[in-house]
CSV table of C-alpha atoms in Angstrom, one decimal:
chain,number,residue,atom,x,y,z
A,24,MET,CA,-41.2,1.5,-1.5
A,25,LYS,CA,-42.7,-0.5,1.3
A,26,LYS,CA,-42.9,-3.4,-0.3
A,27,THR,CA,-39.6,-3.2,-1.4
A,28,TRP,CA,-38.2,-3.1,2.2
A,29,VAL,CA,-40.4,-6.0,2.7
A,30,ARG,CA,-38.7,-8.0,0.3
A,31,LEU,CA,-35.5,-6.9,1.5
A,32,LEU,CA,-36.1,-8.1,5.0
A,33,LYS,CA,-37.3,-11.4,3.6
A,34,ASN,CA,-34.1,-12.0,2.1
A,35,LYS,CA,-32.1,-13.8,4.8
A,36,PRO,CA,-28.6,-13.2,3.6
A,37,ALA,CA,-29.1,-9.6,3.0
A,38,PHE,CA,-31.1,-9.3,6.3
A,39,ILE,CA,-28.2,-10.6,8.3
A,40,SER,CA,-25.8,-8.5,6.3
A,41,LEU,CA,-27.6,-5.5,7.4
A,42,ILE,CA,-27.6,-6.5,11.0
A,43,VAL,CA,-23.7,-7.0,10.4
A,44,ILE,CA,-23.4,-3.7,9.3
A,45,CYS,CA,-25.4,-1.9,11.7
A,46,ILE,CA,-23.5,-3.5,14.5
A,47,ALA,CA,-20.2,-2.6,12.7
A,48,MET,CA,-21.3,1.3,12.9
A,49,VAL,CA,-22.1,0.9,16.4
A,50,LEU,CA,-18.8,-0.4,16.9
A,51,SER,CA,-17.4,2.6,15.0
A,52,ILE,CA,-19.0,5.2,17.2
A,53,ILE,CA,-18.4,3.5,20.6
A,54,GLY,CA,-15.2,1.5,19.8
A,55,PRO,CA,-13.1,3.6,22.0
A,56,SER,CA,-15.4,3.2,25.1
A,57,ILE,CA,-15.7,-0.6,24.8
A,58,ALA,CA,-12.0,-1.7,23.4
A,59,PRO,CA,-9.6,-3.0,26.3
A,60,ASP,CA,-7.1,-0.4,25.0
A,61,LYS,CA,-9.0,3.0,25.6
A,62,THR,CA,-6.3,5.1,24.3
A,63,PRO,CA,-6.5,7.3,21.2
A,64,ASP,CA,-6.1,5.1,18.3
A,65,ALA,CA,-5.5,2.0,20.6
A,66,ASP,CA,-1.6,2.9,20.3
A,67,ASP,CA,-1.0,2.0,24.0
A,68,GLN,CA,2.6,0.2,23.5
A,69,VAL,CA,4.2,-2.6,25.6
A,70,LEU,CA,7.3,-3.5,23.5
A,71,GLN,CA,8.2,-6.5,25.9
A,72,LEU,CA,4.7,-7.9,25.1
A,73,ALA,CA,5.1,-8.0,21.4
A,74,ASN,CA,3.5,-10.8,19.0
A,75,MET,CA,1.6,-12.5,22.0
A,76,ASN,CA,-0.6,-15.2,21.4
A,77,PRO,CA,-4.4,-14.9,21.7
A,78,GLY,CA,-5.6,-15.3,25.0
A,79,PHE,CA,-2.2,-14.2,26.8
A,80,SER,CA,-2.4,-12.5,30.1
A,81,THR,CA,0.0,-10.9,32.6
A,82,LYS,CA,0.3,-9.1,35.7
A,83,MET,CA,1.0,-5.1,35.1
A,84,LEU,CA,2.4,-2.4,37.4
A,85,LEU,CA,0.8,0.7,36.7
A,86,VAL,CA,3.6,3.3,37.4
A,87,GLN,CA,2.1,7.1,37.3
A,88,LYS,CA,3.6,9.5,34.6
A,89,ASN,CA,5.3,12.5,35.6
A,90,ARG,CA,3.1,14.7,33.8
A,91,GLU,CA,-0.5,16.4,34.1
A,92,GLU,CA,-3.4,14.2,33.3
A,93,LYS,CA,-5.2,15.4,30.7
A,94,LYS,CA,-8.8,15.9,31.3
A,95,SER,CA,-11.5,14.4,28.6
A,96,SER,CA,-14.9,15.2,28.3
A,97,PHE,CA,-17.5,12.2,28.4
A,98,LEU,CA,-18.1,12.3,24.5
A,99,SER,CA,-14.4,12.6,23.9
A,100,LYS,CA,-13.8,9.3,26.1
A,101,ILE,CA,-16.6,7.7,24.1
A,102,PHE,CA,-15.5,8.8,20.7
A,103,ILE,CA,-11.8,9.3,20.9
A,104,GLY,CA,-10.4,8.0,23.9
A,105,LYS,CA,-8.5,9.0,26.5
A,106,GLU,CA,-4.5,9.0,27.1
A,107,ASN,CA,-3.6,6.7,29.6
A,108,PRO,CA,-1.9,8.5,32.6
A,109,ASN,CA,0.2,5.1,33.7
A,110,GLU,CA,3.1,3.2,32.4
A,111,MET,CA,2.4,-0.2,32.0
A,112,ILE,CA,5.3,-2.7,33.2
A,113,PRO,CA,4.7,-6.4,32.8
A,114,ILE,CA,5.9,-8.1,35.9
A,115,VAL,CA,6.3,-11.9,37.2
A,116,SER,CA,6.5,-10.9,40.9
A,117,TYR,CA,6.8,-8.1,43.2
A,118,SER,CA,7.9,-7.4,46.9
A,119,PHE,CA,8.3,-4.3,49.1
A,120,ASP,CA,11.9,-3.5,50.4
A,121,THR,CA,12.6,-1.5,53.7
A,122,SER,CA,13.3,1.7,51.8
A,123,ALA,CA,10.1,2.6,50.6
A,124,ASN,CA,10.7,0.8,47.2
A,125,ILE,CA,8.6,-1.9,45.3
A,126,VAL,CA,11.1,-4.5,43.9
A,127,ILE,CA,9.8,-5.9,40.6
A,128,GLN,CA,10.7,-9.0,38.5
A,129,ALA,CA,10.1,-7.1,34.9
A,130,TYR,CA,8.9,-9.8,32.3
A,131,GLN,CA,11.1,-9.0,29.2
A,132,GLY,CA,9.6,-11.3,26.7
A,133,ILE,CA,9.3,-15.0,25.8
A,134,GLY,CA,12.6,-17.0,26.5
A,135,ARG,CA,14.3,-13.8,28.6
A,136,ALA,CA,15.1,-13.8,32.1
A,137,PRO,CA,13.0,-11.2,34.1
A,138,LEU,CA,14.8,-7.9,34.8
A,139,GLN,CA,14.7,-6.9,38.6
A,140,ARG,CA,14.2,-3.4,39.0
A,141,SER,CA,13.5,-1.1,42.1
A,142,ILE,CA,11.1,1.8,41.9
A,143,PRO,CA,10.1,3.9,44.9
A,144,LEU,CA,6.5,3.6,45.9
A,145,VAL,CA,6.1,7.4,45.7
A,146,ASP,CA,7.1,7.3,41.9
A,147,VAL,CA,4.6,4.4,41.3
A,148,CYS,CA,1.6,6.2,43.0
A,149,GLU,CA,2.2,9.8,42.3
A,150,ALA,CA,3.0,12.3,39.6
A,151,LEU,CA,6.3,13.7,41.0
A,152,SER,CA,7.5,17.5,40.6
A,153,ILE,CA,9.6,18.1,37.5
A,154,THR,CA,12.1,20.1,39.5
A,155,ASN,CA,12.1,18.4,42.8
A,156,GLN,CA,11.7,14.7,42.6
A,157,ASN,CA,13.0,14.0,46.0
A,158,PHE,CA,11.1,12.5,48.8
A,159,VAL,CA,11.6,12.3,52.5
A,160,ILE,CA,11.0,9.4,54.8
A,161,LYS,CA,10.6,9.8,58.6
A,162,GLY,CA,9.8,6.3,60.2
A,163,ASN,CA,6.5,5.5,58.5
A,164,GLN,CA,5.8,8.9,56.9
A,165,LEU,CA,6.9,9.8,53.3
A,166,SER,CA,6.9,13.7,52.2
A,167,TYR,CA,7.1,14.7,48.5
A,168,THR,CA,6.2,17.7,45.9
A,169,ASN,CA,3.6,16.3,43.3
A,170,TYR,CA,3.5,17.6,39.5
A,171,ASN,CA,1.5,20.8,40.5
A,172,GLU,CA,4.3,21.9,43.0
A,173,GLN,CA,2.3,20.9,46.1
A,174,ALA,CA,3.7,19.6,49.3
A,175,HIS,CA,2.2,16.4,50.4
A,176,VAL,CA,2.7,14.0,53.1
A,177,THR,CA,1.3,10.3,53.3
A,178,THR,CA,2.4,6.7,54.7
A,179,ILE,CA,4.4,4.2,53.3
A,180,ASP,CA,1.9,1.6,54.5
A,181,ALA,CA,-0.9,3.5,52.5
A,182,MET,CA,1.2,3.6,49.4
A,183,LYS,CA,1.6,-0.2,49.8
A,184,LYS,CA,-2.2,-0.6,50.1
A,185,GLU,CA,-2.6,1.6,46.9
A,186,ILE,CA,-0.4,-0.2,44.9
A,187,GLU,CA,-1.6,-3.8,45.9
A,188,GLN,CA,-5.4,-2.7,45.4
A,189,ASN,CA,-5.0,-0.6,42.5
A,190,ARG,CA,-1.9,-0.4,40.9
A,191,ILE,CA,-1.2,-4.2,40.3
A,192,ILE,CA,-3.6,-5.6,37.9
A,193,THR,CA,-4.0,-8.7,35.4
A,194,LYS,CA,-4.4,-7.6,31.9
A,195,SER,CA,-5.7,-10.2,29.2
A,196,TYR,CA,-5.4,-9.9,25.5
A,197,LEU,CA,-8.1,-11.6,24.0
A,198,LEU,CA,-6.5,-11.8,20.4
A,199,GLY,CA,-2.9,-11.5,21.2
A,200,THR,CA,-0.6,-8.4,20.6
A,201,ASP,CA,1.1,-6.8,17.5
A,202,ASN,CA,4.5,-6.0,17.0
A,203,TYR,CA,4.6,-3.2,19.4
A,204,GLY,CA,2.6,-4.9,22.1
A,205,ARG,CA,-0.7,-3.3,21.0
A,206,ASP,CA,-3.9,-5.1,21.7
A,207,ILE,CA,-5.2,-6.4,18.5
A,208,LEU,CA,-8.9,-6.6,19.4
A,209,SER,CA,-8.7,-2.7,20.1
A,210,ARG,CA,-6.9,-2.0,17.1
A,211,LEU,CA,-9.5,-4.1,14.9
A,212,LEU,CA,-12.4,-2.3,16.6
A,213,PHE,CA,-10.8,1.3,15.9
A,214,GLY,CA,-10.2,-0.1,12.3
A,215,VAL,CA,-13.9,-0.4,11.8
A,216,ARG,CA,-14.5,3.4,12.1
A,217,VAL,CA,-11.7,3.8,9.3
A,218,SER,CA,-13.2,1.2,6.8
A,219,LEU,CA,-17.0,2.7,7.4
A,220,SER,CA,-15.7,6.2,7.2
A,221,VAL,CA,-13.5,5.9,4.2
A,222,GLY,CA,-16.6,3.7,2.4
A,223,LEU,CA,-19.1,6.3,3.5
A,224,VAL,CA,-17.4,9.4,2.4
A,225,ALA,CA,-16.2,7.8,-0.8
A,226,VAL,CA,-19.4,6.3,-1.9
A,227,LEU,CA,-20.9,10.3,-1.1
A,228,ILE,CA,-18.2,11.4,-3.2
A,229,SER,CA,-18.5,8.9,-6.2
A,230,LEU,CA,-22.6,9.3,-6.3
A,231,THR,CA,-22.4,13.1,-6.2
A,232,ILE,CA,-20.1,13.2,-9.1
A,233,GLY,CA,-21.6,9.9,-11.0
A,234,ILE,CA,-25.2,11.1,-10.7
A,235,PHE,CA,-24.6,14.5,-12.1
A,236,MET,CA,-22.6,13.3,-14.9
A,237,GLY,CA,-24.9,10.4,-15.7
A,238,SER,CA,-28.0,12.4,-15.5
A,239,VAL,CA,-26.5,14.9,-17.8
A,240,ALA,CA,-25.2,12.7,-20.4
A,241,GLY,CA,-28.6,10.5,-20.4
A,242,TYR,CA,-31.1,13.6,-20.3
A,243,PHE,CA,-29.6,15.8,-23.0
A,244,ARG,CA,-27.9,13.0,-25.2
A,245,GLY,CA,-26.1,14.2,-28.1
A,246,LYS,CA,-22.9,15.6,-27.9
A,247,THR,CA,-22.9,16.0,-24.2
A,248,ASP,CA,-23.3,12.2,-23.9
A,249,ASP,CA,-20.6,11.4,-26.6
A,250,ILE,CA,-18.0,13.9,-24.3
A,251,ILE,CA,-19.0,12.3,-21.0
A,252,MET,CA,-18.8,8.9,-22.1
A,253,TRP,CA,-15.7,9.3,-23.8
A,254,LEU,CA,-14.3,10.7,-20.3
A,255,ILE,CA,-16.0,7.6,-18.6
A,256,ASN,CA,-14.3,5.0,-20.9
A,257,VAL,CA,-11.2,6.8,-20.7
A,258,ILE,CA,-11.2,6.6,-16.8
A,259,TRP,CA,-13.0,3.2,-16.6
A,260,SER,CA,-9.9,1.7,-18.8
A,261,ILE,CA,-7.7,2.4,-15.8
A,262,PRO,CA,-7.7,-0.3,-13.1
A,263,THR,CA,-9.4,1.4,-10.0
A,264,ILE,CA,-6.8,0.7,-7.5
A,265,LEU,CA,-4.1,2.2,-9.9
A,266,LEU,CA,-6.2,5.3,-10.4
A,267,ALA,CA,-6.6,5.8,-6.8
A,268,MET,CA,-3.0,5.7,-6.3
A,269,ALA,CA,-2.0,7.9,-8.7
A,270,ILE,CA,-4.7,10.4,-7.0
A,271,ARG,CA,-3.0,9.7,-3.8
A,272,PHE,CA,0.3,10.2,-4.7
A,273,ALA,CA,-0.8,13.6,-6.7
A,274,ILE,CA,-2.3,14.8,-3.6
A,275,GLY,CA,0.7,14.0,-1.3
A,276,ASP,CA,1.0,15.5,1.9
A,277,LYS,CA,-0.8,18.8,1.2
A,278,ILE,CA,-3.6,17.7,3.1
A,279,PRO,CA,-4.1,15.2,6.1
A,280,SER,CA,-3.8,11.2,5.0
A,281,PHE,CA,-7.7,10.7,6.1
A,282,LEU,CA,-9.2,13.4,3.5
A,283,ALA,CA,-6.4,12.2,1.1
A,284,ILE,CA,-8.0,8.8,1.0
A,285,PHE,CA,-11.6,9.9,0.9
A,286,ILE,CA,-10.7,12.2,-2.3
A,287,ALA,CA,-8.7,9.4,-3.9
A,288,VAL,CA,-11.0,6.6,-3.3
A,289,GLY,CA,-14.1,8.6,-4.2
A,290,LEU,CA,-12.6,10.0,-7.6
A,291,SER,CA,-11.5,6.7,-8.8
A,292,MET,CA,-15.3,5.3,-8.6
A,293,TRP,CA,-17.8,7.5,-9.9
A,294,VAL,CA,-17.7,6.1,-13.5
A,295,GLU,CA,-19.7,3.0,-12.7
A,296,VAL,CA,-22.5,5.1,-11.0
A,297,ALA,CA,-22.4,7.5,-13.8
A,298,ARG,CA,-22.8,4.6,-16.5
A,299,ILE,CA,-25.6,3.2,-14.4
A,300,VAL,CA,-27.4,6.6,-14.0
A,301,ARG,CA,-27.2,7.5,-18.0
A,302,GLY,CA,-28.6,4.2,-19.0
A,303,GLN,CA,-31.6,4.5,-16.2
A,304,VAL,CA,-32.1,8.4,-17.5
A,305,LEU,CA,-32.2,7.7,-21.3
A,306,ALA,CA,-34.8,5.0,-20.4
A,307,GLU,CA,-36.7,7.3,-18.3
A,308,ARG,CA,-36.7,10.5,-20.2
A,309,GLU,CA,-39.1,9.0,-22.8
A,310,MET,CA,-41.7,8.4,-20.1
A,311,GLU,CA,-45.0,10.1,-20.4
A,312,TYR,CA,-44.3,11.8,-17.0
A,313,VAL,CA,-41.4,13.5,-18.1
A,314,GLN,CA,-43.1,14.6,-21.4
A,315,ALA,CA,-45.8,15.8,-19.3
A,316,ALA,CA,-43.5,17.9,-17.0
A,317,ARG,CA,-41.8,19.4,-20.3
A,318,GLY,CA,-45.2,20.3,-21.5
A,319,LEU,CA,-45.8,22.0,-18.1
A,320,GLY,CA,-43.0,24.2,-18.6
A,321,PHE,CA,-40.4,22.7,-15.9
A,322,ASN,CA,-36.9,23.4,-16.3
A,323,HIS,CA,-34.2,20.5,-17.3
A,324,ALA,CA,-32.7,20.7,-13.6
A,325,ARG,CA,-36.3,20.4,-11.9
A,326,ILE,CA,-37.4,17.4,-14.5
A,327,ILE,CA,-33.9,15.8,-13.4
A,328,PHE,CA,-33.7,16.0,-9.8
A,329,LYS,CA,-37.2,15.9,-8.6
A,330,HIS,CA,-39.0,13.7,-11.1
A,331,ILE,CA,-36.5,11.3,-12.7
A,332,LEU,CA,-33.6,10.6,-10.4
A,333,PRO,CA,-36.5,9.6,-7.5
A,334,ASN,CA,-37.8,7.0,-9.9
A,335,ILE,CA,-34.1,5.5,-10.8
A,336,ILE,CA,-33.3,5.3,-6.8
A,337,GLY,CA,-33.4,1.6,-7.0
A,338,PRO,CA,-30.4,1.2,-9.1
A,339,ILE,CA,-28.4,3.7,-7.5
A,340,MET,CA,-28.9,2.0,-4.1
A,341,VAL,CA,-27.6,-1.3,-5.6
A,342,ILE,CA,-24.4,0.5,-6.8
A,343,ALA,CA,-23.8,2.6,-3.9
A,344,ALA,CA,-23.6,-1.0,-1.7
A,345,SER,CA,-21.4,-2.2,-4.3
A,346,ASN,CA,-19.1,0.8,-4.3
A,347,PHE,CA,-19.0,0.9,-0.5
A,348,ALA,CA,-17.5,-3.0,-0.6
A,349,ALA,CA,-15.1,-1.6,-3.5
A,350,ALA,CA,-14.0,1.5,-1.2
A,351,ILE,CA,-13.2,-0.7,1.8
A,352,LEU,CA,-10.9,-3.0,-0.4
A,353,ILE,CA,-9.2,-0.2,-2.1
A,354,GLU,CA,-8.4,1.7,1.4
A,355,ALA,CA,-7.3,-1.6,2.6
A,356,GLY,CA,-5.0,-1.7,-0.2
A,357,LEU,CA,-3.6,1.6,-0.3
A,358,SER,CA,-2.9,1.0,3.5
A,359,PHE,CA,-1.3,-2.1,2.7
A,360,VAL,CA,1.2,-0.8,0.2
A,361,GLY,CA,2.0,2.0,2.6
A,362,ILE,CA,0.2,5.0,0.8
A,363,GLY,CA,-3.3,5.1,3.0
A,364,ILE,CA,-3.9,6.1,6.6
A,365,LYS,CA,-0.7,7.0,8.3
A,366,PRO,CA,0.3,5.5,11.6
A,367,PRO,CA,-0.5,5.3,14.3
A,368,THR,CA,-4.0,5.0,13.1
A,369,PRO,CA,-5.3,1.5,12.9
A,370,SER,CA,-6.2,0.4,9.5
A,371,TRP,CA,-6.7,-3.2,8.7
A,372,GLY,CA,-4.9,-2.8,5.4
A,373,THR,CA,-1.9,-1.5,7.3
A,374,MET,CA,-2.5,-4.3,10.4
A,375,LEU,CA,-2.0,-6.7,7.3
A,376,ASN,CA,0.9,-5.6,5.8
A,377,ASP,CA,2.9,-5.2,9.1
A,378,HIS,CA,2.4,-8.8,10.0
A,379,ARG,CA,2.1,-10.6,6.4
A,380,ALA,CA,5.5,-12.3,7.0
A,381,TYR,CA,3.8,-14.2,9.8
A,382,LEU,CA,1.0,-15.7,7.5
A,383,LEU,CA,3.4,-18.9,7.1
A,384,THR,CA,3.9,-19.1,10.8
A,385,PRO,CA,1.3,-21.7,12.2
A,386,ASP,CA,1.3,-20.1,15.9
A,387,LYS,CA,1.4,-16.3,14.5
A,388,ALA,CA,-0.7,-16.5,11.3
A,389,PHE,CA,-3.5,-14.7,13.3
A,390,LEU,CA,-1.7,-11.6,13.3
A,391,ALA,CA,-2.3,-11.3,9.6
A,392,LEU,CA,-5.3,-13.4,9.6
A,393,ALA,CA,-7.5,-11.3,12.0
A,394,PRO,CA,-7.4,-8.0,10.0
A,395,GLY,CA,-7.8,-10.1,6.7
A,396,ILE,CA,-11.0,-11.5,7.9
A,397,CYS,CA,-12.5,-8.5,8.9
A,398,ILE,CA,-11.9,-7.2,5.6
A,399,MET,CA,-13.5,-10.0,4.2
A,400,ILE,CA,-16.8,-10.0,6.4
A,401,MET,CA,-17.3,-6.4,5.5
A,402,VAL,CA,-17.0,-6.7,2.0
A,403,LEU,CA,-19.1,-9.7,1.8
A,404,THR,CA,-21.8,-7.9,3.8
A,405,PHE,CA,-22.0,-5.1,1.8
A,406,ASN,CA,-22.1,-7.3,-1.5
A,407,LEU,CA,-24.8,-9.4,-0.2
A,408,LEU,CA,-26.7,-6.3,0.7
A,409,GLY,CA,-26.2,-4.9,-2.7
A,410,ASN,CA,-27.4,-8.4,-4.2
A,411,GLY,CA,-30.5,-8.1,-1.8
A,412,LEU,CA,-31.4,-4.7,-2.9
A,413,ARG,CA,-31.3,-5.8,-6.4
A,414,ASP,CA,-33.4,-8.3,-5.9
A,415,ALA,CA,-35.8,-6.2,-3.7
A,416,PHE,CA,-36.0,-3.7,-6.7
A,417,ASP,CA,-36.4,-6.0,-9.4
A,418,VAL,CA,-40.3,-6.6,-9.1
A,419,LYS,CA,-40.7,-8.7,-12.2
A,420,GLY,CA,-42.1,-12.0,-11.4
A,421,LYS,CA,-42.1,-11.3,-7.6
A,422,THR,CA,-45.2,-11.0,-5.5
A,423,VAL,CA,-45.2,-10.1,-2.0
């Protein structure tokens, strides 16, 4: 086995693919903590900034929402994200008037004139009481009641300083924004998690069913083999994506969409595993070590799972890598046609479907190209890794 891994690491395409997959796995775990949009599902919408080009940046006024700020644990911030306690308003310019207000020229989109708005300073900086949003100004002093019904007194100058230092920021969108003004880079990072999790669970389901069915068919042969092979051939005659769609429709909304996709994709891919395992078990069952195990009185389950399967792990790993790539494509396809992961959870297939109309628009094609390129890269890396595993386990004529 050690020599096999040495051969794999010497295969440059497979080695590079392995590195890319490892990076994708890390991003899928810590994505919310490094994404520009750290809200759950990267769903912070700024409708005025819809379909902005890559590299776009603008000034933002952060207005405190009048609700209690949700506390998030450290792990929750890393793996899930945190609700944005502020409403983000894109602005062109701002000034302060004499009535404790900030006057902004709110950005309304390309080709539209800015909209002038006047917002009380205290409304920008604090979450005000739901029942009493009035505030009292006496000279430079400002009295108000916060969300927790606690009375506070501050100065107008202090609030102006707070706004200029912490409430007016410059926000950049490295890959632009989508139809709802959401950060595309952040949603792509969240989409990695969807693709890898669906691929992983689907492969585990397909391996579990495929290894069991294939090993039983190959080991016992006879009528058992005939029945299982008939079932495999019937299922294999149905295109995988159509089978996954049928299973997804059959499940409906009885269970969460994430779990439904896991099951639909996993149940549509086990036949390839079963055929590979069956062929390998048919060859291995005639080997001397299997005959010796039978002679020692070992039961069938022990012979299959403790003796035969460890010796055919190579082909199983190859088909697992291939199925991982297929699972990513199937999930993207289901999401593309609208029966995959439900919004607002970002999926590369959903993003591609939302922006497919822009493919023929030169300055907006990136909206569809970005998720398409991500799908292409992940499928390519798993296919290259599968080819590398195949070459590494095929020792005929190779020396290390």
